[in-house]
Coordinates of C-alpha atoms and ligand atoms in Angstrom, one line a residue:
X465 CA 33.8 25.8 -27.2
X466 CA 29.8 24.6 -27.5
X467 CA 27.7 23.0 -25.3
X468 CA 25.1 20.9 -26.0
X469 CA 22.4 19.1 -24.4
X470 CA 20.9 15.7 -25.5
X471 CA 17.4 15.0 -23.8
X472 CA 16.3 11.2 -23.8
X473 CA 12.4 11.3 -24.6
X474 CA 11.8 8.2 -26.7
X475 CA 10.7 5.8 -24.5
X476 CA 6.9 5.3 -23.9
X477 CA 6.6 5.0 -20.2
X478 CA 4.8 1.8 -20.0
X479 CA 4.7 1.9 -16.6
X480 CA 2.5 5.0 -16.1
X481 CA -0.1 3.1 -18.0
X482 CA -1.1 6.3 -20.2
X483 CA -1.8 7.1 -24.2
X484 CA 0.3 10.4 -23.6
X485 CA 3.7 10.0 -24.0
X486 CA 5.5 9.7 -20.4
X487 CA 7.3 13.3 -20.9
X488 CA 4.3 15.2 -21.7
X489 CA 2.7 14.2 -18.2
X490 CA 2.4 17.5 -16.6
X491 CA 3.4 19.1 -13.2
X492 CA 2.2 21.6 -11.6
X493 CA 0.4 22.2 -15.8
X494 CA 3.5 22.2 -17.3
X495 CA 4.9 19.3 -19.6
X496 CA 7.6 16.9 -18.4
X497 CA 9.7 17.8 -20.5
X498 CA 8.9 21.6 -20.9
X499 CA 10.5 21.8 -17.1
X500 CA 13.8 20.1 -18.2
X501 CA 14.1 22.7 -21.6
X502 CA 13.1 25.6 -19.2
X503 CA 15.7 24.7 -17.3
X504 CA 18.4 24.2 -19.7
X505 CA 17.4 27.3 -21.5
X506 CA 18.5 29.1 -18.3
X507 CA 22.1 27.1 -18.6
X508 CA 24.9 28.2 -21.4
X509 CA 23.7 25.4 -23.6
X510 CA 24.1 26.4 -27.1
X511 CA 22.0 23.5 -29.0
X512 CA 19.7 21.2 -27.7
X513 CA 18.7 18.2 -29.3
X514 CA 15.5 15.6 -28.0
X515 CA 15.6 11.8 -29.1
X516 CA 11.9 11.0 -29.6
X517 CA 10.0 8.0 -30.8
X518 CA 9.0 8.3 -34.6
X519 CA 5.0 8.9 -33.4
X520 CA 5.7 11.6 -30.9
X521 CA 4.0 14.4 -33.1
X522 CA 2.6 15.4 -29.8
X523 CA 6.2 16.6 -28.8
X524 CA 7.5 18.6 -31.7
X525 CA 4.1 20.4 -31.7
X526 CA 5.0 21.5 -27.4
X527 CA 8.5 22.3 -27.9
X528 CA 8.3 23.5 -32.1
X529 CA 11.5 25.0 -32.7
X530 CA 13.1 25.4 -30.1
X531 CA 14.9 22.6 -29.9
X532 CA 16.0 20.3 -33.0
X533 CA 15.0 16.7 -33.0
X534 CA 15.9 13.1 -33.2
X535 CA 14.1 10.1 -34.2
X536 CA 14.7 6.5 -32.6
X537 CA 12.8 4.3 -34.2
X538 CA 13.2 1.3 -31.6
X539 CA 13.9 1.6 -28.5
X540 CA 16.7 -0.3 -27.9
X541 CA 18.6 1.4 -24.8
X542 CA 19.7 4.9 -23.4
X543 CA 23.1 4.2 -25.4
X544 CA 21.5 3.2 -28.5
X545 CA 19.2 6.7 -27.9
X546 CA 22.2 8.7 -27.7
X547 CA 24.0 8.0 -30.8
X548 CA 20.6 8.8 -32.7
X549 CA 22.3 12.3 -31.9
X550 CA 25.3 11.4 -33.6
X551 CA 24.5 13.0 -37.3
X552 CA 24.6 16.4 -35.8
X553 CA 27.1 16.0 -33.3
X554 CA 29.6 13.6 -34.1
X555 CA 32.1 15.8 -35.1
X556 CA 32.0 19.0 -32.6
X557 CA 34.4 20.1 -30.6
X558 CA 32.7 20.7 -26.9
X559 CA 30.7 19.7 -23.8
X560 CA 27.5 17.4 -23.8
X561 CA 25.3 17.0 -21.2
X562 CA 23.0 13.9 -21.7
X563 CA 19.9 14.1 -18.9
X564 CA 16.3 12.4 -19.3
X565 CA 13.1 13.9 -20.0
X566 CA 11.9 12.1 -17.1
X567 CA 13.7 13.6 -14.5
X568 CA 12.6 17.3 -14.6
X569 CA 13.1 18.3 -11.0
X570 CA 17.0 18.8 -11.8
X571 CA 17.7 22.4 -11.0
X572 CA 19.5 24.8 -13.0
X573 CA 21.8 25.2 -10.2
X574 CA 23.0 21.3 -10.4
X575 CA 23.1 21.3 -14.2
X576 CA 25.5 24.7 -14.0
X577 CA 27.7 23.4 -10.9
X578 CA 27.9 19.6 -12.6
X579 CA 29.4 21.8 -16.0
X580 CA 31.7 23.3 -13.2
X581 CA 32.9 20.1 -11.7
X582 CA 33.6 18.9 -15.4
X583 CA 35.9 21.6 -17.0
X584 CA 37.9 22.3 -13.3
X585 CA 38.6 18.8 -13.2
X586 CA 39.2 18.6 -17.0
X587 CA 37.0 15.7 -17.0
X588 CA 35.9 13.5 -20.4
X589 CA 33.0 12.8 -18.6
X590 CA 31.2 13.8 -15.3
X591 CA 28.6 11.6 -13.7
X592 CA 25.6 13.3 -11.7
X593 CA 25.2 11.1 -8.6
X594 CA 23.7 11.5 -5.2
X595 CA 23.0 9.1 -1.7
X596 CA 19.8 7.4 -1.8
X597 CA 18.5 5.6 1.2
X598 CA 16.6 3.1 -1.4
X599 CA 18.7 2.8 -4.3
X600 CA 16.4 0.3 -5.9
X601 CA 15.6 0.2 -9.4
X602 CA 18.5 2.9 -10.0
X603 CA 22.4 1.9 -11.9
X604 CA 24.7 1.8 -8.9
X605 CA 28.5 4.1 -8.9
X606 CA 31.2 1.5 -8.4
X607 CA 34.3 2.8 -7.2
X608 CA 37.5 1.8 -6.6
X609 CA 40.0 1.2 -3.7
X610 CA 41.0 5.5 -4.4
X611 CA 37.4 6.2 -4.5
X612 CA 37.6 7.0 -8.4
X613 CA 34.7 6.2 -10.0
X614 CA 35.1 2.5 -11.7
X615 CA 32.0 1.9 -13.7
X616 CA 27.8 1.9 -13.1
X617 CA 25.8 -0.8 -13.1
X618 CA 22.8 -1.1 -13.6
X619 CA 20.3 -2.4 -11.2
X620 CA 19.4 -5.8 -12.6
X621 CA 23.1 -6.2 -13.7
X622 CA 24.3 -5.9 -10.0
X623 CA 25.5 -8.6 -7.9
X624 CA 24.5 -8.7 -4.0
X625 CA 27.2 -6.4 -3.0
X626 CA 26.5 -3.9 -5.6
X627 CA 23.4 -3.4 -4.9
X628 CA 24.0 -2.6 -1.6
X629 CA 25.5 0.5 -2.9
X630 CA 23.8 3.7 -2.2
X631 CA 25.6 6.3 -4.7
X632 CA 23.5 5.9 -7.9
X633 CA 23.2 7.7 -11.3
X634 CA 21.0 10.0 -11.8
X635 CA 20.8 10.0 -15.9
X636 CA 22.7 13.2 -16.3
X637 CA 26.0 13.3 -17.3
X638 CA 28.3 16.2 -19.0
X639 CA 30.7 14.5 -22.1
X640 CA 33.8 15.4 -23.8
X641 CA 31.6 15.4 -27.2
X642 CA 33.8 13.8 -29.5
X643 CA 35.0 11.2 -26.8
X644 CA 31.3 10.5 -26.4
X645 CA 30.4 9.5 -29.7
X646 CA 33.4 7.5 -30.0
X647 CA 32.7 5.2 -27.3
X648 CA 29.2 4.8 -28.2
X649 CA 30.2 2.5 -31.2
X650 CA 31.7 0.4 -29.1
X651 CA 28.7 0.1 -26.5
X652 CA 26.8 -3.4 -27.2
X653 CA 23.9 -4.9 -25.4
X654 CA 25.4 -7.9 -23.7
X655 CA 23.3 -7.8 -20.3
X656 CA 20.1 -8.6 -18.2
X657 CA 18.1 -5.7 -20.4
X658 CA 19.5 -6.5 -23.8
X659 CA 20.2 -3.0 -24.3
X660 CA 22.7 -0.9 -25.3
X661 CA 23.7 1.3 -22.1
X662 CA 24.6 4.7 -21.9
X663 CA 26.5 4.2 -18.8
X664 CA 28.9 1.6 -20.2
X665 CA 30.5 4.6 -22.2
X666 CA 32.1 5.3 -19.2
X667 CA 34.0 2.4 -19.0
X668 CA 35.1 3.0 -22.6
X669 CA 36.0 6.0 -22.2
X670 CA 38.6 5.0 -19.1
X671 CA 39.8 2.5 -21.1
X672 CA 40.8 4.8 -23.6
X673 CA 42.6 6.8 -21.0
X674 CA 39.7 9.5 -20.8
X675 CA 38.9 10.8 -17.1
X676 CA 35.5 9.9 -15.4
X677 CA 34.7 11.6 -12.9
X678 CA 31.4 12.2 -10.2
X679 CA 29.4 14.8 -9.1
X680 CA 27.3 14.1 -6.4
X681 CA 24.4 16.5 -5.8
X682 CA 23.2 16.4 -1.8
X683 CA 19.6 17.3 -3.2
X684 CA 18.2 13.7 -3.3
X685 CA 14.8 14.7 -3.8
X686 CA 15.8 16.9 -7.1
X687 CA 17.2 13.7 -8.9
X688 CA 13.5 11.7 -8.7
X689 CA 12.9 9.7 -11.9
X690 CA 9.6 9.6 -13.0
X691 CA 9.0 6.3 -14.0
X692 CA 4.7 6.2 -13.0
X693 CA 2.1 8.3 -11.4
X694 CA 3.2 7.5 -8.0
X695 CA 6.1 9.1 -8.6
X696 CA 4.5 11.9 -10.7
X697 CA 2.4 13.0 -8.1
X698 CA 6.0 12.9 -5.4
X699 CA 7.4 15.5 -8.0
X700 CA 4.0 17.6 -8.3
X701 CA 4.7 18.2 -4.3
X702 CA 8.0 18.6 -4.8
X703 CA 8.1 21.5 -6.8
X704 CA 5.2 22.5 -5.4
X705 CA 6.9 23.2 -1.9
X706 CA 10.2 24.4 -3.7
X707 CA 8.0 27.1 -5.7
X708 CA 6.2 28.1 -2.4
X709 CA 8.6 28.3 -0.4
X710 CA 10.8 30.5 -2.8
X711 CA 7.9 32.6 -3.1
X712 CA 7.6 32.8 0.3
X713 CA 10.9 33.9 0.5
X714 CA 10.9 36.6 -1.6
X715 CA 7.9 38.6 0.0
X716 CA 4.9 36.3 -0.8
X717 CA 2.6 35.5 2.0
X718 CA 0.9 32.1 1.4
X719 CA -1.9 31.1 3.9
X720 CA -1.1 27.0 3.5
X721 CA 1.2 26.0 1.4
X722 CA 0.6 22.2 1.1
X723 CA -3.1 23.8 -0.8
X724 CA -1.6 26.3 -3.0
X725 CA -0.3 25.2 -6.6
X726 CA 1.6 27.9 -8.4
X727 CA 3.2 26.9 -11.7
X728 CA 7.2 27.7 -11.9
X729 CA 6.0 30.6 -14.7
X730 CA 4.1 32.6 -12.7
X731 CA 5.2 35.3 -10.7
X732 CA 4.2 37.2 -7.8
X733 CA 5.0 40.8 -6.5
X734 CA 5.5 41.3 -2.5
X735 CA 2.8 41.6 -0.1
X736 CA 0.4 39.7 -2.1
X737 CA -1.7 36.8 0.2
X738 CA -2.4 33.8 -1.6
X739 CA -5.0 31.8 0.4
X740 CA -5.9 28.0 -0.1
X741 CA -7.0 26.2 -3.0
X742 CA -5.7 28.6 -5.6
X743 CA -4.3 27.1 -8.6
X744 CA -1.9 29.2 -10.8
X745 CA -1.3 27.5 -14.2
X746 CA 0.8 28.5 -17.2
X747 CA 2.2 31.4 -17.4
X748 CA 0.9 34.4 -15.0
X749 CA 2.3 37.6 -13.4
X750 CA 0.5 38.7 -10.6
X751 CA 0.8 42.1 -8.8
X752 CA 1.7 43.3 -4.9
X753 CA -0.3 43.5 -2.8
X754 CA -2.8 41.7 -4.0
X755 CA -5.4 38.9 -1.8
X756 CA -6.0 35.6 -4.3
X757 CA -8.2 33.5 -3.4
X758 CA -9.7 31.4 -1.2
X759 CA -10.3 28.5 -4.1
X760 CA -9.2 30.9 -7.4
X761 CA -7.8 29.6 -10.6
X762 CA -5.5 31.8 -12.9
X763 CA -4.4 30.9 -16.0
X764 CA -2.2 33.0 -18.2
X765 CA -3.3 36.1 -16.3
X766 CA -1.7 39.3 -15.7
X767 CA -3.1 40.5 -12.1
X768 CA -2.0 44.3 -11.2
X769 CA -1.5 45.7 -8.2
X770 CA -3.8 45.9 -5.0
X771 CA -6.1 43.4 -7.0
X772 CA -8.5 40.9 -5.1
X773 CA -9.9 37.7 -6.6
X774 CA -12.0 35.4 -4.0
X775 CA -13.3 31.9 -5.3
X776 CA -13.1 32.9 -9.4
X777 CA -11.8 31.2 -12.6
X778 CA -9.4 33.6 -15.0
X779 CA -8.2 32.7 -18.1
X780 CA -5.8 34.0 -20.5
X781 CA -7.1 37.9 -19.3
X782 CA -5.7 40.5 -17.3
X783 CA -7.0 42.7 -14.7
X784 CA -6.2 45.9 -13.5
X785 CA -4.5 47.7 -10.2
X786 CA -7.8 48.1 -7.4
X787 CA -10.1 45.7 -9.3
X788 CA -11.9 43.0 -7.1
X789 CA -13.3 40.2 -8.4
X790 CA -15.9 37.6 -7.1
X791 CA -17.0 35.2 -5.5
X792 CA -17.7 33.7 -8.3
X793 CA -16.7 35.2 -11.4
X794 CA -15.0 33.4 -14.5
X795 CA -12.9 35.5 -17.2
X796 CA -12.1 34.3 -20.4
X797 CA -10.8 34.6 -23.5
X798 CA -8.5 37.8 -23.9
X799 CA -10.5 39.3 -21.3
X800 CA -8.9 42.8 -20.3
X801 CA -10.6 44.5 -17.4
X802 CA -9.3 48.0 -16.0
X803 CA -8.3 49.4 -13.0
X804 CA -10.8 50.2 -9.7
X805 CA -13.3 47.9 -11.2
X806 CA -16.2 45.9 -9.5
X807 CA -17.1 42.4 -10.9
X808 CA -19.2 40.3 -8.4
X809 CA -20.6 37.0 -8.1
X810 CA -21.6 35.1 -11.0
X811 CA -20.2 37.3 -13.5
X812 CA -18.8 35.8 -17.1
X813 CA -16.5 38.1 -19.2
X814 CA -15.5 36.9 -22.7
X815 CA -13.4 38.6 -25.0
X816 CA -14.4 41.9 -23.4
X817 CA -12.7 45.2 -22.6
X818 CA -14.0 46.2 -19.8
X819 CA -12.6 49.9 -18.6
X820 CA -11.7 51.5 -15.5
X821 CA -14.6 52.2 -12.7
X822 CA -17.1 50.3 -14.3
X823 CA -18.8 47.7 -12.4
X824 CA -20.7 44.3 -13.1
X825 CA -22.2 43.9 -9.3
X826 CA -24.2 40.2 -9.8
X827 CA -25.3 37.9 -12.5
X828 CA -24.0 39.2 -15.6
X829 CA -22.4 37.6 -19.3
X830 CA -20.8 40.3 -20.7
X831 CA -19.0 38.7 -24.0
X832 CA -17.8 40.0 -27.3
X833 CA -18.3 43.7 -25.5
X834 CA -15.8 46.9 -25.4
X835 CA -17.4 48.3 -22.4
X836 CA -16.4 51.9 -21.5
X837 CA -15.1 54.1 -18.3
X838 CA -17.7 54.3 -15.3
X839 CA -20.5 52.1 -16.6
X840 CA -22.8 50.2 -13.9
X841 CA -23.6 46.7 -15.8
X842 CA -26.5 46.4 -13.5
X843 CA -28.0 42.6 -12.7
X844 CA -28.5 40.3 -14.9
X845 CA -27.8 42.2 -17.6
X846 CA -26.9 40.4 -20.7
X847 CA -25.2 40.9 -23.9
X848 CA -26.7 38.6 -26.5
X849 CA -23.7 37.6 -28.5
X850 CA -24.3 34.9 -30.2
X851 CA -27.3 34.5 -33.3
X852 CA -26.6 30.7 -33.2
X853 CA -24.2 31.2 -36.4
X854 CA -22.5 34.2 -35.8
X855 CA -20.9 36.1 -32.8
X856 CA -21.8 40.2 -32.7
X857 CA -20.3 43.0 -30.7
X858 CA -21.6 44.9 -28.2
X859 CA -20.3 48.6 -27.6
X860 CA -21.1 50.8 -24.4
X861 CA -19.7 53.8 -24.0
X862 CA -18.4 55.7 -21.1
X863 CA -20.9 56.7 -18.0
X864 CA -23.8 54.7 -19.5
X865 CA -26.2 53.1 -16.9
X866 CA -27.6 49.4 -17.7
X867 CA -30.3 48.6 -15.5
X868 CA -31.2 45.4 -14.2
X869 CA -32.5 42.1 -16.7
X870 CA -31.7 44.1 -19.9
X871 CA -30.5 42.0 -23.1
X872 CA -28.4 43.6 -25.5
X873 CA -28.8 42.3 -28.7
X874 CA -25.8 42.3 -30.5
X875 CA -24.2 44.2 -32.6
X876 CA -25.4 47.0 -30.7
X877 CA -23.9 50.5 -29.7
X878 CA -24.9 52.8 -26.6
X879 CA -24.3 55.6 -26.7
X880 CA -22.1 58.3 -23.8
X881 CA -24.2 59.0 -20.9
X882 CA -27.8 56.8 -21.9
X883 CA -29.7 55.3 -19.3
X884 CA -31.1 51.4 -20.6
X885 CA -33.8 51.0 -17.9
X886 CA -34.1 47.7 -16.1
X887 CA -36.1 44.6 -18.3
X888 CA -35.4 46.3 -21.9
X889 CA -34.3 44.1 -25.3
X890 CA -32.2 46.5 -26.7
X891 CA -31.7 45.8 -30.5
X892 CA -31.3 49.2 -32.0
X893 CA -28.1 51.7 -31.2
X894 CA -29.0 53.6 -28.3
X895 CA -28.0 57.4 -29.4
X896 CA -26.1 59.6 -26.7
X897 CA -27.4 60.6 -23.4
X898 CA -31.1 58.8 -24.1
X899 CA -32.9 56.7 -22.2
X900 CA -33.6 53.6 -24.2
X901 CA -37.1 51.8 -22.4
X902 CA -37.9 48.4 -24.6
X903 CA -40.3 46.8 -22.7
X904 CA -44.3 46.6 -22.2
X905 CA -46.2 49.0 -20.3
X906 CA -47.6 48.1 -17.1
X907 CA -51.1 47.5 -16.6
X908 CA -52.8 47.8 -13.0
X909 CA -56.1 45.9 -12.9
X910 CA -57.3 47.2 -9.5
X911 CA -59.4 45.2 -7.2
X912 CA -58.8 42.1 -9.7
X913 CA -56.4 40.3 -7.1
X914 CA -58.8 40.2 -4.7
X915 CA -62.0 39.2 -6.3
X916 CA -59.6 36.1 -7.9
X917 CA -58.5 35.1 -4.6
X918 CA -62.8 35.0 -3.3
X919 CA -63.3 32.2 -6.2
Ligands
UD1_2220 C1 18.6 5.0 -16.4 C2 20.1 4.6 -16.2 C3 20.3 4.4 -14.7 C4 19.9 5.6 -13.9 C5 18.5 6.0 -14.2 C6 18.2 7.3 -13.5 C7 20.8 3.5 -18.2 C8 21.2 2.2 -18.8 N1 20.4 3.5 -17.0 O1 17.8 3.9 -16.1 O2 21.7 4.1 -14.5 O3 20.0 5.3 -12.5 O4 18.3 6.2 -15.6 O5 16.8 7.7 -13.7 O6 21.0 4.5 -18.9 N2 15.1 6.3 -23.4 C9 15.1 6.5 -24.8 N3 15.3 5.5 -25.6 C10 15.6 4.2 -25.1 C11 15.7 4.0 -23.7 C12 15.4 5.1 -22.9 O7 14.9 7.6 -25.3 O8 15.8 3.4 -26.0 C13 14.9 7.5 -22.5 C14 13.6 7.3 -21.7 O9 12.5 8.0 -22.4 C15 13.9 8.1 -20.4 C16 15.4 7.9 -20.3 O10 15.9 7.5 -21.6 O11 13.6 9.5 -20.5 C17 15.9 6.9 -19.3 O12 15.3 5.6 -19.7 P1 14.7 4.6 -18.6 O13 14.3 3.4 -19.3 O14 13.8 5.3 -17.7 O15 16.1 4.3 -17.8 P2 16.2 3.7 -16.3 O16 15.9 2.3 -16.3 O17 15.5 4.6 -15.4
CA2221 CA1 13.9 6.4 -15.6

């Protein structure tokens, strides 16, 4: 038997008062909706499908193909957004979870037990519920005199007494598939929204002697809707403690954990610190024992082992096992730096290989560069990449010795073992083992100081 999963993302989400579709709002950097595929990815789902609006170009080009889409043209209800799935699922034989792009704090865990609840209780469809203190806004779980669940209605569709009702849907539901589709022609949009409900398949589907059944997760805060940025920024915590706190857990040490923001991709080896303000976006793996931060930002690094990083922007680069890094230093673009290297404050590395026990102390751009094994990048030393058309390479080879001030003019090769001494434009290859001096001679006019200073 299949399973599939139908992810509601049509709807604009007027109320977060954006241009970006309401699903594509990130947390903690990732995409909405990116959270809720992650998750189902890590579940037995066999096919996932997305209902999207005709314009949301923005979402096939996030999620490409790794789910297949849907179109709903107008939005005329969670029902009506359902059977948009029905030309490739009418006719299967399996389980359907429905759940809402807009609620991307549902664990794996839930979406696994709620799968569990279904088939042991042989269920033709199982509602994911849970206690709210203020159900407002949310449909409401109606049960009957046995406690079996009766129906769900919707919150501007309740009467006085069931609103006062505390169980409430939380979107996601696992289907008998074929059951599912059947009772969605008979769905109509007789009520306070004019829409055509998702939840009044239920209904159907007990009137057609199908089972309904509810799962109630005790994880309230997992089940948050996001419905504007009040709420966006409640889930951005949310996780953001969950994360931490697993991290925590398994052997991370994290100095404050309200001011550390670690995306769910990254991961982190034991014994590594993280201290406050450090921002881990994307994807990242970071190393044991390593210090990050104060105030760092990785994203889509690779950090090794015994690594320190203290107030420094890396992106998309990788640094090796005893490196430090900073205060002050920014890596970009496919930036690969070695093992036991130095790179101090106000350092830039783009596109640059930058090899084991070489150092870049202060002030430095280093960009477009394959810099070799034990080179000293001394201060302020410069490789001039960029011609204002073109970008050029700069090569340095192992042991070579860049003094302080120098420009490299690219594209420009030096040589094993030369010296470059301190203030020189380098724009010719610098052979092996020479000492390349490009720069004026100094002139000493003696007594001239003084005789200025009489005037
Ligand atoms: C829905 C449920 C409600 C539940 C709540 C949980 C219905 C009728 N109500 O209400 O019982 O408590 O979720 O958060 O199902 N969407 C479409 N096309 C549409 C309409 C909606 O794709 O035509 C998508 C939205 O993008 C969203 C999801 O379906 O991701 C839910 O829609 P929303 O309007 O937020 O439903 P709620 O009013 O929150
Ligand atoms: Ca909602």
């Amino acid at each position: 038997m299949q399973n599939y999963a139908i992810v509601l993302a049509a709807g604009k989400g007027k109320r977060m008062k954006s241009s970006l579709y309401k699903v594509l709002h990130p947390i903690l950097g990732k995409p909405m909706i990116s959270h809720v595929i992650s998750n189902l990815n890590q579940t037995l789902i066999d096919r996932k499908i997305v209902v999207i609006a005709d314009d949301a170009h923005e979402i096939k080009s996030l999620l490409k193909d790794e789910v297949e889409y849907v179109i709903q043209k107008e939005r005329l209800g969670t029902g009506h957004a359902v059977r948009m799935a029905e030309v490739l699922l009418e006719n299967e034989e399996g389980s359907t979870l429905v759940i809402c792009g807009d609620t991307p704090l549902i664990t794996k865990e839930t979406i696994k037990k709620l799968f569990e609840h279904h088939n042991t209780k042989k269920a033709d469809v199982t509602v994911l519920t849970t206690i709210k203190d203020d159900p407002t806004g949310y449909g409401r779980i109606v049960r009957d005199e046995n406690d079996e669940i009766l129906k769900i209605v919707e919150h501007d569709d309740a009467n006085s007494s069931e609103r006062k009702i505390k169980e409430i849907n939380t979107g996601t539901y696992c289907f008998n598939n074929k059951m599912l589709f059947k009772a969605l022609k008979e769905v109509n949009n007789c009520n306070e929204q004019n829409e055509y409900y998702l939840t009044d398949v239920l209904e159907i589907i007990k009137d057609h002697n199908g089972k309904a059944c509810a799962y109630i997760t005790q994880d309230v805060e997992e089940t948050l809707g996001i419905n504007d940025r009040v709420r966006l920024e409640q889930a951005n915590q949310i996780l953001k403690r969950r994360i931490n706190e697993n991290l925590m857990r398994n052997g991370v040490t994290i100095i404050d954990k309200e001011n550390t923001y670690i995306s769910p991709d990254t991961t982190i080896g034991q014994d590594t610190i993280i201290y406050p303000g450090t921002i881990c976006l994307g994807k990242n793996e970071i190393g044991s024992h390593s210090i990050i931060g104060p105030h760092t930002q990785l994203e889509n690094t690779k950090i090794g082992n015994h690594v320190k990083i203290k107030q420094s922007v890396l992106t998309d680069s990788e640094v090796g096992d005893h490196t430090t890094v900073g205060p002050f230093a920014h890596f970009r673009n496919h930036s690969i730096i070695g093992s036991h290297v130095r790179i101090g404050n106000f350092v830039e590395i783009k596109n640059t290989t930058f090899s084991n026990h070489s150092n870049a102390a202060h002030l430095a751009y280093i960009g477009d560069a394959i810099i070799g094994k034990k080179v000293n990048m001394g201060c302020g030393s410069i490789t001039v990449n960029y011609d204002g058309k073109d970008k050029h390479q700069t090569v340095i080879k192992d042991n070579v010795f860049v003094g302080c001030n120098s420009n490299l003019i690219a594209p420009v090769t030096v040589g094993e073992n030369a010296y470059i001494a301190a203030g020189s434009t380098i724009n010719r290859n610098v052979p092996k083992d020479a000492l390349a001096i490009a720069r004026n001679k100094q002139e000493n006019k003696e007594g001239y100081a003084k005789k200025y200073r009489k005037k």
